[in-house]
Amino acid sequence: KAGVTQTPRYLIKTRGQQVTLSCSPISGHRSVSWYQQTPGQGLQFLFEYFSETQRNKGNFPGRFSGRQFSNSRSEMNVSTLELGDSALYLCASSPLGNEQFFGPGTRLTVL
Amino acid sequence: AQKVTQAQTEISVVEKEDVTLDCVYETRDTTYYLFWYKQPPSGELVFLIRRNSFDEQNEISGRYSWNFQKSTSSFNFTITASQVVDSAVYFCALSEGYGGSQGNLIFGKGTKLSVKP
């Protein structure tokens, strides 16, 4: 079974731009979660989607948004990028109620 | 509020030594789940174990073992006879399992383990 895939793997943007990251879950997994990892704040939960519905949301500003499609693929969007948004963004998928399996992440650098 | 504390920021051991990584958690819920993940230098988080709050049995998997004690809110992880390949950052995480979901993980800050040959 293929693992969680995330695209792109690396991204460089400038302040004020917006960015969209994509995540394809493991086949059969309908729950997708997103996390931000930075050296200062560590791993922080962004949001979780199940069956195209947001189930949980972390404590992030409205500039961070996401969605899930009918095939369980998910995207997250960050608008009006700030320097502090530079991070590794990790996506995880799971069958609902079970452990999550993580993708390799997208490394976003904001200049 | 939920919180996970990994007091050890970095640990360095010599190969074949045993090492224990500490994890202390806080939650008001009676139903919750605890996890350990490993993050090697490649960056991808690797799932190691999940325990639910009703199962305090310790678990052993090869060189890995986990000690779950609700009385002290701890979920410690021991690697026996460590190897260089065990070098990674290890994260302890908590989920309160709302509605059956475990998709909202609260992570500790991680413990960086370096195993030297």
mmCIF file of N, CA, C and O in Angstrom, chain A residues 9-111:
data_model
loop_
_atom_site.group_PDB
_atom_site.id
_atom_site.type_symbol
_atom_site.label_atom_id
_atom_site.label_comp_id
_atom_site.label_asym_id
_atom_site.label_seq_id
_atom_site.Cartn_x
_atom_site.Cartn_y
_atom_site.Cartn_z
ATOM 1 N N ARG A 9 7.216 18.916 -2.155
ATOM 2 C CA ARG A 9 8.048 18.602 -0.995
ATOM 3 C C ARG A 9 8.738 19.851 -0.461
ATOM 4 O O ARG A 9 8.949 19.980 0.741
ATOM 5 N N TYR A 10 9.078 20.763 -1.359
ATOM 6 C CA TYR A 10 9.736 22.003 -0.960
ATOM 7 C C TYR A 10 9.100 23.168 -1.705
ATOM 8 O O TYR A 10 8.684 23.022 -2.858
ATOM 9 N N LEU A 11 9.037 24.286 -1.008
ATOM 10 C CA LEU A 11 8.372 25.454 -1.569
ATOM 11 C C LEU A 11 9.015 26.709 -1.000
ATOM 12 O O LEU A 11 9.255 26.799 0.204
ATOM 13 N N ILE A 12 9.276 27.662 -1.865
ATOM 14 C CA ILE A 12 9.783 28.958 -1.410
ATOM 15 C C ILE A 12 8.822 30.033 -1.882
ATOM 16 O O ILE A 12 8.496 30.097 -3.074
ATOM 17 N N LYS A 13 8.360 30.840 -0.949
ATOM 18 C CA LYS A 13 7.418 31.916 -1.266
ATOM 19 C C LYS A 13 7.917 33.198 -0.620
ATOM 20 O O LYS A 13 8.813 33.186 0.244
ATOM 21 N N THR A 14 7.311 34.310 -0.989
ATOM 22 C CA THR A 14 7.643 35.583 -0.358
ATOM 23 C C THR A 14 6.459 36.058 0.485
ATOM 24 O O THR A 14 5.313 35.636 0.266
ATOM 25 N N ARG A 15 6.759 36.927 1.410
ATOM 26 C CA ARG A 15 5.715 37.460 2.282
ATOM 27 C C ARG A 15 4.556 38.037 1.471
ATOM 28 O O ARG A 15 4.771 38.701 0.457
ATOM 29 N N GLY A 16 3.352 37.801 1.946
ATOM 30 C CA GLY A 16 2.174 38.330 1.286
ATOM 31 C C GLY A 16 1.564 37.391 0.258
ATOM 32 O O GLY A 16 0.388 37.542 -0.088
ATOM 33 N N GLN A 17 2.341 36.445 -0.223
ATOM 34 C CA GLN A 17 1.800 35.494 -1.194
ATOM 35 C C GLN A 17 0.922 34.471 -0.481
ATOM 36 O O GLN A 17 0.832 34.429 0.745
ATOM 37 N N GLN A 18 0.258 33.654 -1.276
ATOM 38 C CA GLN A 18 -0.494 32.564 -0.705
ATOM 39 C C GLN A 18 0.050 31.246 -1.247
ATOM 40 O O GLN A 18 0.761 31.218 -2.263
ATOM 41 N N VAL A 19 -0.256 30.151 -0.541
ATOM 42 C CA VAL A 19 0.277 28.860 -0.935
ATOM 43 C C VAL A 19 -0.763 27.773 -0.696
ATOM 44 O O VAL A 19 -1.587 27.874 0.224
ATOM 45 N N THR A 20 -0.744 26.771 -1.548
ATOM 46 C CA THR A 20 -1.626 25.616 -1.390
ATOM 47 C C THR A 20 -0.782 24.352 -1.347
ATOM 48 O O THR A 20 0.058 24.130 -2.223
ATOM 49 N N LEU A 21 -0.997 23.554 -0.315
ATOM 50 C CA LEU A 21 -0.283 22.290 -0.155
ATOM 51 C C LEU A 21 -1.272 21.149 -0.325
ATOM 52 O O LEU A 21 -2.432 21.259 0.074
ATOM 53 N N SER A 22 -0.789 20.048 -0.875
ATOM 54 C CA SER A 22 -1.680 18.930 -1.164
ATOM 55 C C SER A 22 -1.261 17.671 -0.434
ATOM 56 O O SER A 22 -0.078 17.443 -0.186
ATOM 57 N N CYS A 23 -2.246 16.870 -0.092
ATOM 58 C CA CYS A 23 -2.007 15.621 0.638
ATOM 59 C C CYS A 23 -2.918 14.526 0.089
ATOM 60 O O CYS A 23 -4.145 14.707 0.013
ATOM 61 N N SER A 24 -2.308 13.401 -0.276
ATOM 62 C CA SER A 24 -3.088 12.234 -0.693
ATOM 63 C C SER A 24 -2.946 11.163 0.367
ATOM 64 O O SER A 24 -1.835 10.689 0.636
ATOM 65 N N PRO A 25 -4.050 10.777 1.006
ATOM 66 C CA PRO A 25 -3.970 9.818 2.104
ATOM 67 C C PRO A 25 -3.748 8.392 1.608
ATOM 68 O O PRO A 25 -3.849 8.120 0.408
ATOM 69 N N ILE A 26 -3.470 7.528 2.543
ATOM 70 C CA ILE A 26 -3.383 6.099 2.236
ATOM 71 C C ILE A 26 -4.755 5.638 1.762
ATOM 72 O O ILE A 26 -5.786 6.062 2.309
ATOM 73 N N SER A 27 -4.759 4.787 0.761
ATOM 74 C CA SER A 27 -6.017 4.310 0.209
ATOM 75 C C SER A 27 -6.899 3.713 1.297
ATOM 76 O O SER A 27 -6.452 2.880 2.093
ATOM 77 N N GLY A 28 -8.145 4.170 1.341
ATOM 78 C CA GLY A 28 -9.079 3.666 2.341
ATOM 79 C C GLY A 28 -9.166 4.506 3.598
ATOM 80 O O GLY A 28 -10.088 4.358 4.403
ATOM 81 N N HIS A 29 -8.189 5.398 3.788
ATOM 82 C CA HIS A 29 -8.220 6.285 4.954
ATOM 83 C C HIS A 29 -9.080 7.500 4.632
ATOM 84 O O HIS A 29 -8.850 8.186 3.635
ATOM 85 N N ARG A 30 -10.030 7.775 5.496
ATOM 86 C CA ARG A 30 -10.930 8.891 5.233
ATOM 87 C C ARG A 30 -10.683 10.096 6.133
ATOM 88 O O ARG A 30 -11.272 11.145 5.954
ATOM 89 N N SER A 31 -9.826 9.932 7.115
ATOM 90 C CA SER A 31 -9.500 11.040 8.014
ATOM 91 C C SER A 31 -8.131 11.596 7.645
ATOM 92 O O SER A 31 -7.167 10.836 7.480
ATOM 93 N N VAL A 32 -8.060 12.897 7.504
ATOM 94 C CA VAL A 32 -6.795 13.568 7.189
ATOM 95 C C VAL A 32 -6.592 14.718 8.160
ATOM 96 O O VAL A 32 -7.508 15.508 8.392
ATOM 97 N N SER A 33 -5.408 14.779 8.741
ATOM 98 C CA SER A 33 -5.058 15.866 9.656
ATOM 99 C C SER A 33 -3.816 16.576 9.154
ATOM 100 O O SER A 33 -2.987 15.978 8.468
ATOM 101 N N TRP A 34 -3.699 17.837 9.538
ATOM 102 C CA TRP A 34 -2.542 18.650 9.167
ATOM 103 C C TRP A 34 -1.875 19.188 10.431
ATOM 104 O O TRP A 34 -2.558 19.568 11.400
ATOM 105 N N TYR A 35 -0.541 19.233 10.381
ATOM 106 C CA TYR A 35 0.237 19.738 11.499
ATOM 107 C C TYR A 35 1.327 20.659 10.970
ATOM 108 O O TYR A 35 1.836 20.481 9.875
ATOM 109 N N GLN A 36 1.686 21.630 11.797
ATOM 110 C CA GLN A 36 2.810 22.511 11.491
ATOM 111 C C GLN A 36 3.938 22.199 12.459
ATOM 112 O O GLN A 36 3.708 22.074 13.663
ATOM 113 N N GLN A 37 5.145 22.063 11.947
ATOM 114 C CA GLN A 37 6.293 21.814 12.802
ATOM 115 C C GLN A 37 7.331 22.909 12.623
ATOM 116 O O GLN A 37 7.833 23.132 11.520
ATOM 117 N N THR A 38 7.647 23.599 13.710
ATOM 118 C CA THR A 38 8.692 24.627 13.712
ATOM 119 C C THR A 38 9.633 24.361 14.877
ATOM 120 O O THR A 38 9.239 23.733 15.870
ATOM 121 N N PRO A 39 10.872 24.850 14.776
ATOM 122 C CA PRO A 39 11.821 24.639 15.880
ATOM 123 C C PRO A 39 11.339 25.258 17.198
ATOM 124 O O PRO A 39 11.545 24.695 18.261
ATOM 125 N N GLY A 40 10.654 26.368 17.112
ATOM 126 C CA GLY A 40 10.234 27.058 18.332
ATOM 127 C C GLY A 40 8.984 26.487 18.971
ATOM 128 O O GLY A 40 8.918 26.299 20.182
ATOM 129 N N GLN A 41 7.991 26.213 18.170
ATOM 130 C CA GLN A 41 6.686 25.770 18.684
ATOM 131 C C GLN A 41 6.497 24.254 18.636
ATOM 132 O O GLN A 41 5.538 23.734 19.212
ATOM 133 N N GLY A 42 7.370 23.565 17.954
ATOM 134 C CA GLY A 42 7.224 22.116 17.855
ATOM 135 C C GLY A 42 6.108 21.735 16.896
ATOM 136 O O GLY A 42 5.811 22.455 15.948
ATOM 137 N N LEU A 43 5.489 20.604 17.178
ATOM 138 C CA LEU A 43 4.411 20.093 16.325
ATOM 139 C C LEU A 43 3.083 20.599 16.844
ATOM 140 O O LEU A 43 2.706 20.348 17.980
ATOM 141 N N GLN A 44 2.352 21.307 15.970
ATOM 142 C CA GLN A 44 1.065 21.855 16.371
ATOM 143 C C GLN A 44 -0.016 21.431 15.398
ATOM 144 O O GLN A 44 0.167 21.499 14.183
ATOM 145 N N PHE A 45 -1.153 21.047 15.949
ATOM 146 C CA PHE A 45 -2.291 20.599 15.160
ATOM 147 C C PHE A 45 -2.950 21.785 14.460
ATOM 148 O O PHE A 45 -3.223 22.813 15.081
ATOM 149 N N LEU A 46 -3.209 21.614 13.178
ATOM 150 C CA LEU A 46 -3.882 22.644 12.390
ATOM 151 C C LEU A 46 -5.374 22.336 12.251
ATOM 152 O O LEU A 46 -6.221 23.098 12.677
ATOM 153 N N PHE A 47 -5.693 21.249 11.567
ATOM 154 C CA PHE A 47 -7.084 20.818 11.431
ATOM 155 C C PHE A 47 -7.169 19.363 11.009
ATOM 156 O O PHE A 47 -6.196 18.764 10.571
ATOM 157 N N GLU A 48 -8.390 18.829 11.176
ATOM 158 C CA GLU A 48 -8.685 17.454 10.812
ATOM 159 C C GLU A 48 -9.948 17.428 9.963
ATOM 160 O O GLU A 48 -10.925 18.119 10.269
ATOM 161 N N TYR A 49 -9.910 16.624 8.912
ATOM 162 C CA TYR A 49 -11.066 16.449 8.050
ATOM 163 C C TYR A 49 -11.461 14.990 7.985
ATOM 164 O O TYR A 49 -10.617 14.090 8.029
ATOM 165 N N PHE A 50 -12.762 14.782 7.909
ATOM 166 C CA PHE A 50 -13.308 13.445 7.705
ATOM 167 C C PHE A 50 -14.524 13.574 6.818
ATOM 168 O O PHE A 50 -15.427 14.363 7.117
ATOM 169 N N SER A 51 -14.562 12.797 5.759
ATOM 170 C CA SER A 51 -15.688 12.843 4.815
ATOM 171 C C SER A 51 -16.027 14.276 4.417
ATOM 172 O O SER A 51 -17.194 14.695 4.481
ATOM 173 N N GLU A 52 -15.011 15.009 4.051
ATOM 174 C CA GLU A 52 -15.142 16.368 3.513
ATOM 175 C C GLU A 52 -15.587 17.393 4.550
ATOM 176 O O GLU A 52 -15.879 18.547 4.190
ATOM 177 N N THR A 53 -15.641 17.006 5.823
ATOM 178 C CA THR A 53 -16.076 17.910 6.879
ATOM 179 C C THR A 53 -14.937 18.148 7.863
ATOM 180 O O THR A 53 -14.238 17.209 8.246
ATOM 181 N N GLN A 54 -14.773 19.392 8.260
ATOM 182 C CA GLN A 54 -13.751 19.687 9.260
ATOM 183 C C GLN A 54 -14.265 19.252 10.626
ATOM 184 O O GLN A 54 -15.281 19.748 11.120
ATOM 185 N N ARG A 55 -13.530 18.355 11.277
ATOM 186 C CA ARG A 55 -13.950 17.838 12.578
ATOM 187 C C ARG A 55 -13.344 18.618 13.740
ATOM 188 O O ARG A 55 -13.961 18.803 14.770
ATOM 189 N N ASN A 56 -12.107 18.997 13.572
ATOM 190 C CA ASN A 56 -11.406 19.722 14.623
ATOM 191 C C ASN A 56 -10.535 20.789 13.993
ATOM 192 O O ASN A 56 -10.071 20.635 12.867
ATOM 193 N N LYS A 57 -10.289 21.834 14.763
ATOM 194 C CA LYS A 57 -9.424 22.904 14.279
ATOM 195 C C LYS A 57 -8.512 23.339 15.415
ATOM 196 O O LYS A 57 -8.956 23.497 16.562
ATOM 197 N N GLY A 58 -7.263 23.554 15.095
ATOM 198 C CA GLY A 58 -6.309 24.031 16.084
ATOM 199 C C GLY A 58 -6.369 25.532 16.223
ATOM 200 O O GLY A 58 -7.173 26.217 15.591
ATOM 201 N N ASN A 59 -5.474 26.050 17.040
ATOM 202 C CA ASN A 59 -5.468 27.470 17.349
ATOM 203 C C ASN A 59 -4.573 28.237 16.378
ATOM 204 O O ASN A 59 -3.483 28.683 16.733
ATOM 205 N N PHE A 60 -5.033 28.370 15.171
ATOM 206 C CA PHE A 60 -4.313 29.099 14.137
ATOM 207 C C PHE A 60 -5.218 30.175 13.550
ATOM 208 O O PHE A 60 -6.436 30.036 13.565
ATOM 209 N N PRO A 61 -4.606 31.257 13.033
ATOM 210 C CA PRO A 61 -5.436 32.325 12.471
ATOM 211 C C PRO A 61 -6.186 31.872 11.225
ATOM 212 O O PRO A 61 -5.869 30.853 10.628
ATOM 213 N N GLY A 62 -7.173 32.670 10.849
ATOM 214 C CA GLY A 62 -8.009 32.339 9.713
ATOM 215 C C GLY A 62 -7.286 32.277 8.379
ATOM 216 O O GLY A 62 -7.834 31.784 7.397
ATOM 217 N N ARG A 63 -6.035 32.760 8.371
ATOM 218 C CA ARG A 63 -5.248 32.671 7.127
ATOM 219 C C ARG A 63 -4.978 31.210 6.748
ATOM 220 O O ARG A 63 -4.670 30.919 5.591
ATOM 221 N N PHE A 64 -5.086 30.354 7.716
ATOM 222 C CA PHE A 64 -4.886 28.921 7.473
ATOM 223 C C PHE A 64 -6.245 28.263 7.244
ATOM 224 O O PHE A 64 -7.137 28.354 8.097
ATOM 225 N N SER A 65 -6.377 27.625 6.127
ATOM 226 C CA SER A 65 -7.644 26.962 5.834
ATOM 227 C C SER A 65 -7.362 25.649 5.131
ATOM 228 O O SER A 65 -6.253 25.409 4.644
ATOM 229 N N GLY A 66 -8.366 24.815 5.068
ATOM 230 C CA GLY A 66 -8.177 23.538 4.406
ATOM 231 C C GLY A 66 -9.481 23.041 3.835
ATOM 232 O O GLY A 66 -10.547 23.638 4.020
ATOM 233 N N ARG A 67 -9.365 21.957 3.107
ATOM 234 C CA ARG A 67 -10.568 21.301 2.616
ATOM 235 C C ARG A 67 -10.227 19.858 2.266
ATOM 236 O O ARG A 67 -9.046 19.500 2.110
ATOM 237 N N GLN A 68 -11.266 19.066 2.146
ATOM 238 C CA GLN A 68 -11.079 17.668 1.759
ATOM 239 C C GLN A 68 -12.044 17.352 0.637
ATOM 240 O O GLN A 68 -13.203 17.776 0.659
ATOM 241 N N PHE A 69 -11.574 16.590 -0.302
ATOM 242 C CA PHE A 69 -12.379 16.242 -1.471
ATOM 243 C C PHE A 69 -13.036 14.878 -1.282
ATOM 244 O O PHE A 69 -12.693 14.134 -0.353
ATOM 245 N N SER A 70 -13.921 14.547 -2.181
ATOM 246 C CA SER A 70 -14.678 13.302 -2.054
ATOM 247 C C SER A 70 -13.783 12.062 -2.123
ATOM 248 O O SER A 70 -14.140 10.994 -1.628
ATOM 249 N N ASN A 71 -12.610 12.199 -2.713
ATOM 250 C CA ASN A 71 -11.689 11.050 -2.766
ATOM 251 C C ASN A 71 -10.724 11.046 -1.579
ATOM 252 O O ASN A 71 -9.737 10.320 -1.576
ATOM 253 N N SER A 72 -11.032 11.855 -0.574
ATOM 254 C CA SER A 72 -10.281 11.990 0.684
ATOM 255 C C SER A 72 -8.998 12.792 0.558
ATOM 256 O O SER A 72 -8.383 13.092 1.576
ATOM 257 N N ARG A 73 -8.590 13.132 -0.649
ATOM 258 C CA ARG A 73 -7.428 14.015 -0.790
ATOM 259 C C ARG A 73 -7.730 15.351 -0.117
ATOM 260 O O ARG A 73 -8.877 15.788 -0.064
ATOM 261 N N SER A 74 -6.685 15.962 0.410
ATOM 262 C CA SER A 74 -6.900 17.202 1.151
ATOM 263 C C SER A 74 -5.908 18.264 0.691
ATOM 264 O O SER A 74 -4.804 17.954 0.220
ATOM 265 N N GLU A 75 -6.305 19.482 0.824
ATOM 266 C CA GLU A 75 -5.424 20.623 0.573
ATOM 267 C C GLU A 75 -5.506 21.566 1.756
ATOM 268 O O GLU A 75 -6.540 21.675 2.424
ATOM 269 N N MET A 76 -4.386 22.232 2.010
ATOM 270 C CA MET A 76 -4.425 23.326 2.963
ATOM 271 C C MET A 76 -3.874 24.571 2.277
ATOM 272 O O MET A 76 -3.020 24.492 1.389
ATOM 273 N N ASN A 77 -4.416 25.681 2.660
ATOM 274 C CA ASN A 77 -4.071 26.955 2.043
ATOM 275 C C ASN A 77 -3.642 27.942 3.124
ATOM 276 O O ASN A 77 -4.250 27.993 4.201
ATOM 277 N N VAL A 78 -2.592 28.660 2.836
ATOM 278 C CA VAL A 78 -2.190 29.747 3.737
ATOM 279 C C VAL A 78 -2.154 31.022 2.911
ATOM 280 O O VAL A 78 -1.442 31.087 1.894
ATOM 281 N N SER A 79 -2.924 31.990 3.313
ATOM 282 C CA SER A 79 -2.963 33.257 2.580
ATOM 283 C C SER A 79 -2.090 34.289 3.303
ATOM 284 O O SER A 79 -1.771 34.130 4.486
ATOM 285 N N THR A 80 -1.721 35.304 2.573
ATOM 286 C CA THR A 80 -0.935 36.411 3.134
ATOM 287 C C THR A 80 0.196 35.885 4.019
ATOM 288 O O THR A 80 0.254 36.103 5.236
ATOM 289 N N LEU A 81 1.105 35.164 3.386
ATOM 290 C CA LEU A 81 2.177 34.508 4.119
ATOM 291 C C LEU A 81 3.015 35.476 4.937
ATOM 292 O O LEU A 81 3.294 36.608 4.521
ATOM 293 N N GLU A 82 3.406 34.998 6.122
ATOM 294 C CA GLU A 82 4.300 35.746 7.008
ATOM 295 C C GLU A 82 5.575 34.929 7.200
ATOM 296 O O GLU A 82 5.586 33.707 6.982
ATOM 297 N N LEU A 83 6.634 35.618 7.617
ATOM 298 C CA LEU A 83 7.898 34.921 7.816
ATOM 299 C C LEU A 83 7.749 33.753 8.782
ATOM 300 O O LEU A 83 8.346 32.690 8.597
ATOM 301 N N GLY A 84 6.908 33.930 9.793
ATOM 302 C CA GLY A 84 6.706 32.901 10.805
ATOM 303 C C GLY A 84 5.975 31.673 10.318
ATOM 304 O O GLY A 84 5.859 30.693 11.055
ATOM 305 N N ASP A 85 5.484 31.724 9.092
ATOM 306 C CA ASP A 85 4.808 30.550 8.534
ATOM 307 C C ASP A 85 5.798 29.543 7.968
ATOM 308 O O ASP A 85 5.401 28.437 7.567
ATOM 309 N N SER A 86 7.071 29.917 7.932
ATOM 310 C CA SER A 86 8.092 28.971 7.482
ATOM 311 C C SER A 86 8.107 27.775 8.418
ATOM 312 O O SER A 86 8.267 27.925 9.631
ATOM 313 N N ALA A 87 7.922 26.603 7.863
ATOM 314 C CA ALA A 87 7.763 25.418 8.705
ATOM 315 C C ALA A 87 7.725 24.184 7.825
ATOM 316 O O ALA A 87 7.653 24.263 6.599
ATOM 317 N N LEU A 88 7.744 23.041 8.509
ATOM 318 C CA LEU A 88 7.460 21.764 7.860
ATOM 319 C C LEU A 88 5.979 21.474 8.107
ATOM 320 O O LEU A 88 5.538 21.449 9.257
ATOM 321 N N TYR A 89 5.225 21.300 7.042
ATOM 322 C CA TYR A 89 3.800 21.009 7.170
ATOM 323 C C TYR A 89 3.588 19.529 6.910
ATOM 324 O O TYR A 89 3.895 19.017 5.835
ATOM 325 N N LEU A 90 3.056 18.864 7.915
ATOM 326 C CA LEU A 90 2.877 17.424 7.853
ATOM 327 C C LEU A 90 1.402 17.074 7.731
ATOM 328 O O LEU A 90 0.559 17.645 8.416
ATOM 329 N N CYS A 91 1.138 16.122 6.897
ATOM 330 C CA CYS A 91 -0.208 15.597 6.724
ATOM 331 C C CYS A 91 -0.220 14.168 7.256
ATOM 332 O O CYS A 91 0.772 13.438 7.113
ATOM 333 N N ALA A 92 -1.315 13.777 7.873
ATOM 334 C CA ALA A 92 -1.453 12.420 8.384
ATOM 335 C C ALA A 92 -2.824 11.877 8.016
ATOM 336 O O ALA A 92 -3.800 12.625 7.986
ATOM 337 N N SER A 93 -2.879 10.593 7.742
ATOM 338 C CA SER A 93 -4.176 9.991 7.446
ATOM 339 C C SER A 93 -4.420 8.790 8.353
ATOM 340 O O SER A 93 -3.475 8.184 8.870
ATOM 341 N N SER A 94 -5.674 8.457 8.531
ATOM 342 C CA SER A 94 -6.024 7.291 9.343
ATOM 343 C C SER A 94 -7.437 6.846 9.002
ATOM 344 O O SER A 94 -8.260 7.641 8.551
ATOM 345 N N PRO A 95 -7.699 5.580 9.273
ATOM 346 C CA PRO A 95 -9.096 5.170 9.331
ATOM 347 C C PRO A 95 -9.630 5.807 10.607
ATOM 348 O O PRO A 95 -8.898 5.881 11.588
ATOM 349 N N LEU A 96 -10.825 6.302 10.635
ATOM 350 C CA LEU A 96 -11.303 7.036 11.804
ATOM 351 C C LEU A 96 -11.201 6.189 13.064
ATOM 352 O O LEU A 96 -11.583 5.036 13.087
ATOM 353 N N GLY A 97 -10.642 6.786 14.103
ATOM 354 C CA GLY A 97 -10.531 6.093 15.373
ATOM 355 C C GLY A 97 -9.276 5.268 15.530
ATOM 356 O O GLY A 97 -9.166 4.489 16.467
ATOM 357 N N ASN A 98 -8.360 5.451 14.631
ATOM 358 C CA ASN A 98 -7.099 4.707 14.729
ATOM 359 C C ASN A 98 -5.902 5.639 14.608
ATOM 360 O O ASN A 98 -6.043 6.824 14.398
ATOM 361 N N GLU A 99 -4.734 5.033 14.764
ATOM 362 C CA GLU A 99 -3.531 5.845 14.740
ATOM 363 C C GLU A 99 -3.322 6.473 13.374
ATOM 364 O O GLU A 99 -3.772 5.956 12.346
ATOM 365 N N GLN A 100 -2.612 7.601 13.385
ATOM 366 C CA GLN A 100 -2.349 8.330 12.157
ATOM 367 C C GLN A 100 -1.011 7.938 11.563
ATOM 368 O O GLN A 100 -0.054 7.651 12.278
ATOM 369 N N PHE A 101 -0.967 7.969 10.254
ATOM 370 C CA PHE A 101 0.255 7.713 9.517
ATOM 371 C C PHE A 101 0.610 8.989 8.765
ATOM 372 O O PHE A 101 -0.229 9.561 8.071
ATOM 373 N N PHE A 102 1.869 9.394 8.939
ATOM 374 C CA PHE A 102 2.286 10.693 8.431
ATOM 375 C C PHE A 102 2.982 10.607 7.080
ATOM 376 O O PHE A 102 3.658 9.609 6.767
ATOM 377 N N GLY A 103 2.834 11.671 6.325
ATOM 378 C CA GLY A 103 3.570 11.833 5.077
ATOM 379 C C GLY A 103 4.925 12.452 5.331
ATOM 380 O O GLY A 103 5.260 12.778 6.476
ATOM 381 N N PRO A 104 5.708 12.653 4.267
ATOM 382 C CA PRO A 104 7.065 13.180 4.420
ATOM 383 C C PRO A 104 7.108 14.674 4.685
ATOM 384 O O PRO A 104 8.138 15.199 5.079
ATOM 385 N N GLY A 105 5.992 15.350 4.487
ATOM 386 C CA GLY A 105 5.934 16.780 4.773
ATOM 387 C C GLY A 105 6.256 17.664 3.581
ATOM 388 O O GLY A 105 6.876 17.225 2.601
ATOM 389 N N THR A 106 5.830 18.900 3.681
ATOM 390 C CA THR A 106 6.197 19.951 2.738
ATOM 391 C C THR A 106 6.965 21.003 3.518
ATOM 392 O O THR A 106 6.466 21.530 4.511
ATOM 393 N N ARG A 107 8.181 21.277 3.083
ATOM 394 C CA ARG A 107 9.010 22.294 3.733
ATOM 395 C C ARG A 107 8.740 23.623 3.058
ATOM 396 O O ARG A 107 9.077 23.811 1.892
ATOM 397 N N LEU A 108 8.098 24.545 3.767
ATOM 398 C CA LEU A 108 7.766 25.868 3.245
ATOM 399 C C LEU A 108 8.730 26.896 3.813
ATOM 400 O O LEU A 108 8.911 26.987 5.032
ATOM 401 N N THR A 109 9.338 27.652 2.935
ATOM 402 C CA THR A 109 10.203 28.755 3.344
ATOM 403 C C THR A 109 9.590 30.047 2.849
ATOM 404 O O THR A 109 9.274 30.173 1.657
ATOM 405 N N VAL A 110 9.397 30.992 3.748
ATOM 406 C CA VAL A 110 8.837 32.295 3.390
ATOM 407 C C VAL A 110 9.937 33.340 3.517
ATOM 408 O O VAL A 110 10.542 33.498 4.584
ATOM 409 N N LEU A 111 10.222 34.028 2.410
ATOM 410 C CA LEU A 111 11.288 35.031 2.394
ATOM 411 C C LEU A 111 10.721 36.442 2.466
ATOM 412 O O LEU A 111 9.586 36.676 2.043
#
